[in-house]
Amino acid sequence: MQYPIPSHQIGRPGKDKVWYVSEFAQRFRLDKREENRLRKLLGPIAKEIDLLKNAGR
């Protein structure tokens, strides 16, 4: 079972910065195709470092 990340932890600076993939894609202006690829690869919520490493433009 997945537990939702508390809203105060989403997008906050720090060692384990966590983002919703949709918000990350919007913030970094990724297209829907790339957003869907990241969501399939990492799930709906992922650490920023994983998103940055796997995002392609």
mmCIF file with all atom_site columns, C-alpha atoms in Angstrom:
data_model
loop_
_atom_site.group_PDB
_atom_site.id
_atom_site.type_symbol
_atom_site.label_atom_id
_atom_site.label_alt_id
_atom_site.label_comp_id
_atom_site.label_asym_id
_atom_site.label_entity_id
_atom_site.label_seq_id
_atom_site.pdbx_PDB_ins_code
_atom_site.Cartn_x
_atom_site.Cartn_y
_atom_site.Cartn_z
_atom_site.occupancy
_atom_site.B_iso_or_equiv
_atom_site.pdbx_formal_charge
_atom_site.auth_seq_id
_atom_site.auth_comp_id
_atom_site.auth_asym_id
_atom_site.auth_atom_id
_atom_site.pdbx_PDB_model_num
ATOM 1  C CA . MET A 1 1  ? 0.000  0.000  0.000   1.00 0.00 ? 1  MET A CA 1
ATOM 2  C CA . GLN A 1 2  ? 1.264  3.454  -0.858  1.00 0.00 ? 2  GLN A CA 1
ATOM 3  C CA . TYR A 1 3  ? 0.960  6.236  1.663   1.00 0.00 ? 3  TYR A CA 1
ATOM 4  C CA . PRO A 1 4  ? 0.543  9.800  0.427   1.00 0.00 ? 4  PRO A CA 1
ATOM 5  C CA . ILE A 1 5  ? 3.378  12.225 1.027   1.00 0.00 ? 5  ILE A CA 1
ATOM 6  C CA . PRO A 1 6  ? 2.306  15.050 3.362   1.00 0.00 ? 6  PRO A CA 1
ATOM 7  C CA . SER A 1 7  ? 1.833  18.310 1.477   1.00 0.00 ? 7  SER A CA 1
ATOM 8  C CA . HIS A 1 8  ? 4.466  20.051 3.607   1.00 0.00 ? 8  HIS A CA 1
ATOM 9  C CA . GLN A 1 9  ? 7.130  17.683 2.184   1.00 0.00 ? 9  GLN A CA 1
ATOM 10 C CA . ILE A 1 10 ? 6.245  18.121 -1.488  1.00 0.00 ? 10 ILE A CA 1
ATOM 11 C CA . GLY A 1 11 ? 8.676  20.362 -3.351  1.00 0.00 ? 11 GLY A CA 1
ATOM 12 C CA . ARG A 1 12 ? 10.596 21.410 -0.227  1.00 0.00 ? 12 ARG A CA 1
ATOM 13 C CA . PRO A 1 13 ? 14.359 21.911 -0.298  1.00 0.00 ? 13 PRO A CA 1
ATOM 14 C CA . GLY A 1 14 ? 16.499 19.376 1.422   1.00 0.00 ? 14 GLY A CA 1
ATOM 15 C CA . LYS A 1 15 ? 18.214 16.076 1.054   1.00 0.00 ? 15 LYS A CA 1
ATOM 16 C CA . ASP A 1 16 ? 15.116 14.129 0.048   1.00 0.00 ? 16 ASP A CA 1
ATOM 17 C CA . LYS A 1 17 ? 13.142 16.680 -1.930  1.00 0.00 ? 17 LYS A CA 1
ATOM 18 C CA . VAL A 1 18 ? 10.022 14.880 -3.181  1.00 0.00 ? 18 VAL A CA 1
ATOM 19 C CA . TRP A 1 19 ? 7.837  15.948 -6.109  1.00 0.00 ? 19 TRP A CA 1
ATOM 20 C CA . TYR A 1 20 ? 4.663  14.846 -7.782  1.00 0.00 ? 20 TYR A CA 1
ATOM 21 C CA . VAL A 1 21 ? 5.761  13.968 -11.317 1.00 0.00 ? 21 VAL A CA 1
ATOM 22 C CA . SER A 1 22 ? 3.021  16.183 -12.783 1.00 0.00 ? 22 SER A CA 1
ATOM 23 C CA . GLU A 1 23 ? 4.186  19.234 -10.790 1.00 0.00 ? 23 GLU A CA 1
ATOM 24 C CA . PHE A 1 24 ? 7.819  18.557 -11.710 1.00 0.00 ? 24 PHE A CA 1
ATOM 25 C CA . ALA A 1 25 ? 6.934  18.315 -15.403 1.00 0.00 ? 25 ALA A CA 1
ATOM 26 C CA . GLN A 1 26 ? 4.981  21.554 -15.239 1.00 0.00 ? 26 GLN A CA 1
ATOM 27 C CA . ARG A 1 27 ? 7.734  23.385 -13.362 1.00 0.00 ? 27 ARG A CA 1
ATOM 28 C CA . PHE A 1 28 ? 10.456 22.249 -15.777 1.00 0.00 ? 28 PHE A CA 1
ATOM 29 C CA . ARG A 1 29 ? 8.236  22.615 -18.861 1.00 0.00 ? 29 ARG A CA 1
ATOM 30 C CA . LEU A 1 30 ? 8.336  18.978 -19.910 1.00 0.00 ? 30 LEU A CA 1
ATOM 31 C CA . ASP A 1 31 ? 5.817  17.805 -22.487 1.00 0.00 ? 31 ASP A CA 1
ATOM 32 C CA . LYS A 1 32 ? 3.067  15.272 -21.716 1.00 0.00 ? 32 LYS A CA 1
ATOM 33 C CA . ARG A 1 33 ? 4.976  12.463 -23.405 1.00 0.00 ? 33 ARG A CA 1
ATOM 34 C CA . GLU A 1 34 ? 7.980  12.956 -21.142 1.00 0.00 ? 34 GLU A CA 1
ATOM 35 C CA . GLU A 1 35 ? 5.745  13.342 -18.082 1.00 0.00 ? 35 GLU A CA 1
ATOM 36 C CA . ASN A 1 36 ? 4.043  10.033 -18.866 1.00 0.00 ? 36 ASN A CA 1
ATOM 37 C CA . ARG A 1 37 ? 7.405  8.319  -19.375 1.00 0.00 ? 37 ARG A CA 1
ATOM 38 C CA . LEU A 1 38 ? 8.648  9.542  -15.995 1.00 0.00 ? 38 LEU A CA 1
ATOM 39 C CA . ARG A 1 39 ? 5.405  8.489  -14.316 1.00 0.00 ? 39 ARG A CA 1
ATOM 40 C CA . LYS A 1 40 ? 5.702  4.969  -15.762 1.00 0.00 ? 40 LYS A CA 1
ATOM 41 C CA . LEU A 1 41 ? 9.347  4.759  -14.740 1.00 0.00 ? 41 LEU A CA 1
ATOM 42 C CA . LEU A 1 42 ? 9.183  6.290  -11.238 1.00 0.00 ? 42 LEU A CA 1
ATOM 43 C CA . GLY A 1 43 ? 5.527  6.334  -10.225 1.00 0.00 ? 43 GLY A CA 1
ATOM 44 C CA . PRO A 1 44 ? 3.364  9.357  -9.373  1.00 0.00 ? 44 PRO A CA 1
ATOM 45 C CA . ILE A 1 45 ? 5.724  10.637 -6.663  1.00 0.00 ? 45 ILE A CA 1
ATOM 46 C CA . ALA A 1 46 ? 9.532  10.612 -6.858  1.00 0.00 ? 46 ALA A CA 1
ATOM 47 C CA . LYS A 1 47 ? 12.640 12.191 -5.385  1.00 0.00 ? 47 LYS A CA 1
ATOM 48 C CA . GLU A 1 48 ? 13.942 15.217 -7.209  1.00 0.00 ? 48 GLU A CA 1
ATOM 49 C CA . ILE A 1 49 ? 17.329 13.645 -7.889  1.00 0.00 ? 49 ILE A CA 1
ATOM 50 C CA . ASP A 1 50 ? 15.670 10.672 -9.620  1.00 0.00 ? 50 ASP A CA 1
ATOM 51 C CA . LEU A 1 51 ? 13.498 12.970 -11.725 1.00 0.00 ? 51 LEU A CA 1
ATOM 52 C CA . LEU A 1 52 ? 16.457 15.114 -12.752 1.00 0.00 ? 52 LEU A CA 1
ATOM 53 C CA . LYS A 1 53 ? 18.581 12.096 -13.660 1.00 0.00 ? 53 LYS A CA 1
ATOM 54 C CA . ASN A 1 54 ? 15.838 10.513 -15.766 1.00 0.00 ? 54 ASN A CA 1
ATOM 55 C CA . ALA A 1 55 ? 14.275 13.584 -17.387 1.00 0.00 ? 55 ALA A CA 1
ATOM 56 C CA . GLY A 1 56 ? 15.180 14.210 -20.989 1.00 0.00 ? 56 GLY A CA 1
ATOM 57 C CA . ARG A 1 57 ? 14.387 17.264 -23.015 1.00 0.00 ? 57 ARG A CA 1
#
